[in-house]
Amino acid sequence: MEKNVIEVTSFITGETEMIHLDTPLEGHGGGDHGIMHDFVRLVQSDGEVAGLSGAHVSVQSHLMAFASEKSRLEGRTITMTDYINDLRNEGLR
């Protein structure tokens, strides 16, 4: 984030590609501005309009990120259904 660059590394070849972004550096690469704009729009409409995303979508995207990191660290494919079931089972222990 500090360099405004995304590094994409192939786990097969080990080659890394640098993608330079043309976005603001502050607030999640400029994403905070969009989130706040949507929030203000929702408040002004008294919740009558749909938001850009809800809690369900946010949780799903975070779970995908965590599963991706687990896949990277363990060098294996992670199935989302199995990953979510494992998390549920861990919570029951």
Short mmCIF file of N, CA, C and O in Angstrom, two decimals:
data_model
loop_
_atom_site.label_atom_id
_atom_site.label_comp_id
_atom_site.label_asym_id
_atom_site.label_seq_id
_atom_site.Cartn_x
_atom_site.Cartn_y
_atom_site.Cartn_z
N MET A 1 0.82 -1.19 0.00
CA MET A 1 0.00 0.00 0.00
C MET A 1 0.86 1.26 0.00
O MET A 1 0.49 2.25 -0.61
N GLU A 2 1.99 1.20 0.70
CA GLU A 2 2.84 2.38 0.79
C GLU A 2 3.41 2.77 -0.57
O GLU A 2 3.67 3.94 -0.83
N LYS A 3 3.62 1.79 -1.43
CA LYS A 3 4.23 2.04 -2.75
C LYS A 3 3.18 2.17 -3.85
O LYS A 3 3.52 2.47 -4.99
N ASN A 4 1.90 1.91 -3.53
CA ASN A 4 0.83 1.95 -4.52
C ASN A 4 1.07 0.92 -5.62
O ASN A 4 0.85 1.19 -6.81
N VAL A 5 1.53 -0.26 -5.21
CA VAL A 5 1.88 -1.33 -6.14
C VAL A 5 1.28 -2.63 -5.62
O VAL A 5 1.25 -2.88 -4.42
N ILE A 6 0.79 -3.46 -6.55
CA ILE A 6 0.36 -4.80 -6.21
C ILE A 6 1.37 -5.77 -6.81
O ILE A 6 1.70 -5.67 -7.99
N GLU A 7 1.88 -6.67 -5.97
CA GLU A 7 2.79 -7.70 -6.44
C GLU A 7 1.99 -8.98 -6.65
O GLU A 7 1.33 -9.45 -5.73
N VAL A 8 2.04 -9.52 -7.84
CA VAL A 8 1.35 -10.78 -8.15
C VAL A 8 2.42 -11.83 -8.39
O VAL A 8 3.21 -11.71 -9.32
N THR A 9 2.45 -12.85 -7.53
CA THR A 9 3.44 -13.91 -7.64
C THR A 9 2.76 -15.21 -8.01
O THR A 9 1.81 -15.63 -7.36
N SER A 10 3.25 -15.85 -9.05
CA SER A 10 2.74 -17.16 -9.45
C SER A 10 3.33 -18.20 -8.51
O SER A 10 4.55 -18.29 -8.35
N PHE A 11 2.46 -18.97 -7.88
CA PHE A 11 2.94 -20.01 -6.98
C PHE A 11 3.50 -21.19 -7.76
O PHE A 11 4.17 -22.04 -7.20
N ILE A 12 3.24 -21.23 -9.06
CA ILE A 12 3.76 -22.31 -9.91
C ILE A 12 5.16 -21.97 -10.40
O ILE A 12 6.09 -22.77 -10.25
N THR A 13 5.33 -20.77 -10.97
CA THR A 13 6.63 -20.40 -11.55
C THR A 13 7.51 -19.62 -10.59
O THR A 13 8.72 -19.55 -10.79
N GLY A 14 6.89 -18.99 -9.59
CA GLY A 14 7.66 -18.15 -8.67
C GLY A 14 7.92 -16.76 -9.22
O GLY A 14 8.54 -15.94 -8.55
N GLU A 15 7.47 -16.49 -10.45
CA GLU A 15 7.68 -15.18 -11.05
C GLU A 15 6.75 -14.15 -10.44
O GLU A 15 5.60 -14.44 -10.12
N THR A 16 7.26 -12.93 -10.28
CA THR A 16 6.49 -11.84 -9.69
C THR A 16 6.29 -10.74 -10.72
O THR A 16 7.24 -10.34 -11.40
N GLU A 17 5.06 -10.26 -10.80
CA GLU A 17 4.71 -9.14 -11.68
C GLU A 17 4.30 -7.97 -10.79
O GLU A 17 3.58 -8.14 -9.81
N MET A 18 4.78 -6.77 -11.12
CA MET A 18 4.45 -5.57 -10.37
C MET A 18 3.38 -4.79 -11.13
O MET A 18 3.58 -4.46 -12.30
N ILE A 19 2.26 -4.51 -10.48
CA ILE A 19 1.20 -3.71 -11.09
C ILE A 19 1.14 -2.38 -10.35
O ILE A 19 0.85 -2.33 -9.15
N HIS A 20 1.46 -1.31 -11.07
CA HIS A 20 1.47 0.03 -10.47
C HIS A 20 0.08 0.63 -10.57
O HIS A 20 -0.53 0.66 -11.64
N LEU A 21 -0.43 1.09 -9.44
CA LEU A 21 -1.77 1.63 -9.37
C LEU A 21 -1.77 3.14 -9.49
O LEU A 21 -0.86 3.80 -8.99
N ASP A 22 -2.80 3.67 -10.08
CA ASP A 22 -2.97 5.11 -10.20
C ASP A 22 -4.16 5.52 -9.35
O ASP A 22 -5.19 5.96 -9.85
N THR A 23 -4.03 5.27 -8.03
CA THR A 23 -5.10 5.58 -7.10
C THR A 23 -4.52 6.32 -5.91
O THR A 23 -3.32 6.27 -5.66
N PRO A 24 -5.37 7.01 -5.16
CA PRO A 24 -4.86 7.69 -3.96
C PRO A 24 -4.27 6.70 -2.98
O PRO A 24 -4.72 5.56 -2.89
N LEU A 25 -3.28 7.13 -2.24
CA LEU A 25 -2.63 6.25 -1.27
C LEU A 25 -3.39 6.16 0.05
O LEU A 25 -3.23 5.22 0.79
N GLU A 26 -4.20 7.14 0.36
CA GLU A 26 -4.83 7.16 1.68
C GLU A 26 -6.09 6.31 1.73
O GLU A 26 -6.74 6.07 0.73
N GLY A 27 -6.41 5.87 2.93
CA GLY A 27 -7.66 5.19 3.21
C GLY A 27 -8.00 4.00 2.34
O GLY A 27 -8.90 4.09 1.52
N HIS A 28 -7.31 2.89 2.49
CA HIS A 28 -7.58 1.68 1.72
C HIS A 28 -7.49 1.95 0.22
O HIS A 28 -8.35 1.54 -0.55
N GLY A 29 -6.48 2.66 -0.18
CA GLY A 29 -6.29 2.94 -1.61
C GLY A 29 -7.39 3.81 -2.19
O GLY A 29 -7.70 3.73 -3.37
N GLY A 30 -7.98 4.64 -1.37
CA GLY A 30 -9.06 5.51 -1.83
C GLY A 30 -10.44 4.93 -1.60
O GLY A 30 -11.45 5.62 -1.78
N GLY A 31 -10.52 3.67 -1.17
CA GLY A 31 -11.80 3.03 -0.97
C GLY A 31 -12.62 3.62 0.17
O GLY A 31 -13.85 3.58 0.14
N ASP A 32 -11.94 4.18 1.18
CA ASP A 32 -12.67 4.78 2.30
C ASP A 32 -13.59 5.90 1.84
O ASP A 32 -14.67 6.09 2.38
N HIS A 33 -13.14 6.66 0.84
CA HIS A 33 -13.97 7.75 0.31
C HIS A 33 -15.30 7.20 -0.21
O HIS A 33 -16.37 7.75 0.06
N GLY A 34 -15.24 6.12 -0.97
CA GLY A 34 -16.45 5.52 -1.52
C GLY A 34 -17.36 4.96 -0.43
O GLY A 34 -18.59 5.09 -0.51
N ILE A 35 -16.76 4.36 0.59
CA ILE A 35 -17.54 3.82 1.70
C ILE A 35 -18.27 4.94 2.43
O ILE A 35 -19.46 4.84 2.74
N MET A 36 -17.57 6.03 2.71
CA MET A 36 -18.19 7.15 3.41
C MET A 36 -19.25 7.83 2.54
O MET A 36 -20.31 8.24 3.04
N HIS A 37 -19.01 7.94 1.26
CA HIS A 37 -19.99 8.53 0.34
C HIS A 37 -21.28 7.70 0.37
O HIS A 37 -22.39 8.24 0.45
N ASP A 38 -21.14 6.39 0.33
CA ASP A 38 -22.29 5.50 0.38
C ASP A 38 -23.01 5.62 1.72
O ASP A 38 -24.25 5.67 1.77
N PHE A 39 -22.26 5.70 2.81
CA PHE A 39 -22.84 5.84 4.14
C PHE A 39 -23.68 7.12 4.25
O PHE A 39 -24.82 7.09 4.71
N VAL A 40 -23.13 8.23 3.79
CA VAL A 40 -23.85 9.51 3.84
C VAL A 40 -25.12 9.42 3.00
O VAL A 40 -26.20 9.88 3.41
N ARG A 41 -25.02 8.80 1.83
CA ARG A 41 -26.19 8.64 0.95
C ARG A 41 -27.27 7.82 1.64
O ARG A 41 -28.47 8.15 1.59
N LEU A 42 -26.88 6.76 2.35
CA LEU A 42 -27.85 5.94 3.08
C LEU A 42 -28.51 6.72 4.21
O LEU A 42 -29.73 6.62 4.42
N VAL A 43 -27.72 7.48 4.95
CA VAL A 43 -28.26 8.27 6.06
C VAL A 43 -29.22 9.34 5.52
O VAL A 43 -30.31 9.52 6.05
N GLN A 44 -28.82 10.03 4.46
CA GLN A 44 -29.67 11.07 3.89
C GLN A 44 -31.00 10.52 3.38
O GLN A 44 -32.01 11.21 3.40
N SER A 45 -31.00 9.28 2.91
CA SER A 45 -32.23 8.69 2.38
C SER A 45 -33.02 7.96 3.47
O SER A 45 -34.04 7.33 3.17
N ASP A 46 -32.53 8.03 4.71
CA ASP A 46 -33.16 7.34 5.83
C ASP A 46 -33.26 5.84 5.57
O ASP A 46 -34.23 5.19 5.93
N GLY A 47 -32.25 5.31 4.88
CA GLY A 47 -32.17 3.88 4.62
C GLY A 47 -33.09 3.39 3.52
O GLY A 47 -33.27 2.18 3.36
N GLU A 48 -33.65 4.30 2.75
CA GLU A 48 -34.61 3.92 1.70
C GLU A 48 -33.93 3.40 0.43
O GLU A 48 -34.58 2.78 -0.39
N VAL A 49 -32.65 3.68 0.26
CA VAL A 49 -31.93 3.19 -0.92
C VAL A 49 -31.00 2.06 -0.49
O VAL A 49 -30.63 1.95 0.68
N ALA A 50 -30.66 1.22 -1.43
CA ALA A 50 -29.76 0.10 -1.13
C ALA A 50 -28.32 0.57 -1.04
O ALA A 50 -27.90 1.44 -1.80
N GLY A 51 -27.58 -0.01 -0.13
CA GLY A 51 -26.16 0.29 -0.02
C GLY A 51 -25.36 -0.48 -1.05
O GLY A 51 -25.85 -1.42 -1.68
N LEU A 52 -24.10 -0.09 -1.21
CA LEU A 52 -23.22 -0.76 -2.17
C LEU A 52 -22.95 -2.20 -1.75
O LEU A 52 -22.82 -3.08 -2.59
N SER A 53 -22.82 -2.43 -0.46
CA SER A 53 -22.64 -3.79 0.04
C SER A 53 -23.13 -3.83 1.48
O SER A 53 -23.20 -2.82 2.16
N GLY A 54 -23.46 -5.02 1.90
CA GLY A 54 -23.94 -5.20 3.27
C GLY A 54 -22.98 -6.05 4.06
O GLY A 54 -21.92 -6.46 3.57
N ALA A 55 -23.37 -6.35 5.27
CA ALA A 55 -22.52 -7.14 6.16
C ALA A 55 -22.26 -8.53 5.59
O ALA A 55 -21.14 -9.05 5.68
N HIS A 56 -23.27 -9.13 4.96
CA HIS A 56 -23.11 -10.48 4.41
C HIS A 56 -21.99 -10.52 3.37
O HIS A 56 -21.13 -11.41 3.40
N VAL A 57 -21.99 -9.55 2.47
CA VAL A 57 -20.96 -9.49 1.42
C VAL A 57 -19.59 -9.22 2.03
O VAL A 57 -18.59 -9.81 1.62
N SER A 58 -19.55 -8.34 3.03
CA SER A 58 -18.28 -8.04 3.68
C SER A 58 -17.70 -9.27 4.38
O SER A 58 -16.50 -9.54 4.28
N VAL A 59 -18.55 -10.03 5.06
CA VAL A 59 -18.08 -11.24 5.73
C VAL A 59 -17.57 -12.24 4.70
O VAL A 59 -16.50 -12.84 4.87
N GLN A 60 -18.31 -12.41 3.61
CA GLN A 60 -17.88 -13.35 2.56
C GLN A 60 -16.53 -12.96 1.99
O GLN A 60 -15.67 -13.82 1.79
N SER A 61 -16.33 -11.67 1.72
CA SER A 61 -15.06 -11.25 1.12
C SER A 61 -13.91 -11.44 2.10
O SER A 61 -12.80 -11.81 1.70
N HIS A 62 -14.15 -11.21 3.40
CA HIS A 62 -13.10 -11.44 4.39
C HIS A 62 -12.78 -12.93 4.50
O HIS A 62 -11.61 -13.31 4.60
N LEU A 63 -13.81 -13.77 4.49
CA LEU A 63 -13.57 -15.21 4.55
C LEU A 63 -12.75 -15.68 3.35
O LEU A 63 -11.85 -16.52 3.50
N MET A 64 -13.04 -15.14 2.17
CA MET A 64 -12.25 -15.51 0.98
C MET A 64 -10.79 -15.09 1.14
O MET A 64 -9.89 -15.85 0.78
N ALA A 65 -10.57 -13.91 1.71
CA ALA A 65 -9.18 -13.46 1.91
C ALA A 65 -8.45 -14.36 2.90
O ALA A 65 -7.30 -14.75 2.67
N PHE A 66 -9.12 -14.72 4.01
CA PHE A 66 -8.49 -15.59 5.00
C PHE A 66 -8.22 -16.98 4.43
O PHE A 66 -7.17 -17.58 4.68
N ALA A 67 -9.18 -17.50 3.66
CA ALA A 67 -8.99 -18.82 3.04
C ALA A 67 -7.86 -18.78 2.01
O ALA A 67 -7.09 -19.74 1.89
N SER A 68 -7.75 -17.68 1.29
CA SER A 68 -6.65 -17.53 0.32
C SER A 68 -5.30 -17.56 1.00
O SER A 68 -4.35 -18.18 0.52
N GLU A 69 -5.20 -16.87 2.14
CA GLU A 69 -3.94 -16.87 2.89
C GLU A 69 -3.63 -18.26 3.43
O GLU A 69 -2.48 -18.71 3.39
N LYS A 70 -4.64 -18.97 3.91
CA LYS A 70 -4.44 -20.34 4.38
C LYS A 70 -3.95 -21.22 3.23
O LYS A 70 -3.02 -22.02 3.39
N SER A 71 -4.53 -21.04 2.05
CA SER A 71 -4.12 -21.79 0.87
C SER A 71 -2.66 -21.51 0.53
O SER A 71 -1.88 -22.41 0.25
N ARG A 72 -2.29 -20.23 0.59
CA ARG A 72 -0.91 -19.84 0.28
C ARG A 72 0.05 -20.46 1.28
O ARG A 72 1.08 -21.03 0.90
N LEU A 73 -0.27 -20.35 2.56
CA LEU A 73 0.63 -20.86 3.59
C LEU A 73 0.75 -22.38 3.57
O LEU A 73 1.83 -22.92 3.82
N GLU A 74 -0.35 -23.06 3.28
CA GLU A 74 -0.34 -24.52 3.33
C GLU A 74 -0.08 -25.15 1.97
O GLU A 74 0.08 -26.37 1.87
N GLY A 75 -0.07 -24.34 0.91
CA GLY A 75 0.22 -24.85 -0.42
C GLY A 75 -0.82 -25.83 -0.94
O GLY A 75 -0.48 -26.80 -1.61
N ARG A 76 -2.08 -25.57 -0.60
CA ARG A 76 -3.14 -26.47 -1.04
C ARG A 76 -4.40 -25.67 -1.35
O ARG A 76 -4.54 -24.53 -0.96
N THR A 77 -5.30 -26.33 -2.06
CA THR A 77 -6.58 -25.71 -2.40
C THR A 77 -7.50 -25.76 -1.19
O THR A 77 -7.60 -26.78 -0.52
N ILE A 78 -8.14 -24.65 -0.92
CA ILE A 78 -9.09 -24.56 0.19
C ILE A 78 -10.49 -24.45 -0.41
O ILE A 78 -10.76 -23.57 -1.22
N THR A 79 -11.38 -25.34 -0.02
CA THR A 79 -12.77 -25.29 -0.44
C THR A 79 -13.53 -24.45 0.57
O THR A 79 -13.44 -24.71 1.78
N MET A 80 -14.26 -23.43 0.09
CA MET A 80 -14.92 -22.51 1.00
C MET A 80 -15.90 -23.21 1.94
O MET A 80 -15.94 -22.89 3.13
N THR A 81 -16.65 -24.17 1.44
CA THR A 81 -17.61 -24.88 2.29
C THR A 81 -16.88 -25.57 3.44
O THR A 81 -17.29 -25.47 4.61
N ASP A 82 -15.78 -26.26 3.13
CA ASP A 82 -15.00 -26.94 4.17
C ASP A 82 -14.38 -25.93 5.13
O ASP A 82 -14.36 -26.15 6.35
N TYR A 83 -13.88 -24.82 4.59
CA TYR A 83 -13.24 -23.80 5.42
C TYR A 83 -14.24 -23.22 6.43
O TYR A 83 -13.95 -23.11 7.62
N ILE A 84 -15.43 -22.90 5.95
CA ILE A 84 -16.46 -22.34 6.83
C ILE A 84 -16.90 -23.36 7.87
O ILE A 84 -17.07 -23.04 9.05
N ASN A 85 -17.06 -24.62 7.46
CA ASN A 85 -17.43 -25.67 8.41
C ASN A 85 -16.35 -25.86 9.47
O ASN A 85 -16.65 -26.05 10.66
N ASP A 86 -15.07 -25.80 9.08
CA ASP A 86 -13.97 -25.90 10.02
C ASP A 86 -14.02 -24.75 11.04
O ASP A 86 -13.80 -24.96 12.24
N LEU A 87 -14.30 -23.54 10.56
CA LEU A 87 -14.40 -22.39 11.47
C LEU A 87 -15.55 -22.57 12.45
O LEU A 87 -15.41 -22.27 13.64
N ARG A 88 -16.67 -23.07 11.95
CA ARG A 88 -17.82 -23.31 12.83
C ARG A 88 -17.48 -24.35 13.90
O ARG A 88 -17.81 -24.19 15.07
N ASN A 89 -16.81 -25.43 13.47
CA ASN A 89 -16.44 -26.49 14.42
C ASN A 89 -15.45 -25.99 15.45
O ASN A 89 -15.51 -26.39 16.62
N GLU A 90 -14.51 -25.14 15.05
CA GLU A 90 -13.56 -24.57 16.00
C GLU A 90 -14.26 -23.72 17.05
O GLU A 90 -13.87 -23.69 18.21
N GLY A 91 -15.32 -23.01 16.63
CA GLY A 91 -16.07 -22.18 17.56
C GLY A 91 -16.85 -22.98 18.58
O GLY A 91 -17.18 -22.48 19.65
N LEU A 92 -17.13 -24.23 18.27
CA LEU A 92 -17.89 -25.08 19.18
C LEU A 92 -17.02 -25.76 20.22
O LEU A 92 -17.51 -26.33 21.18
N ARG A 93 -15.72 -25.72 20.01
CA ARG A 93 -14.79 -26.39 20.95
C ARG A 93 -14.57 -25.58 22.19
O ARG A 93 -14.59 -24.47 22.32
#
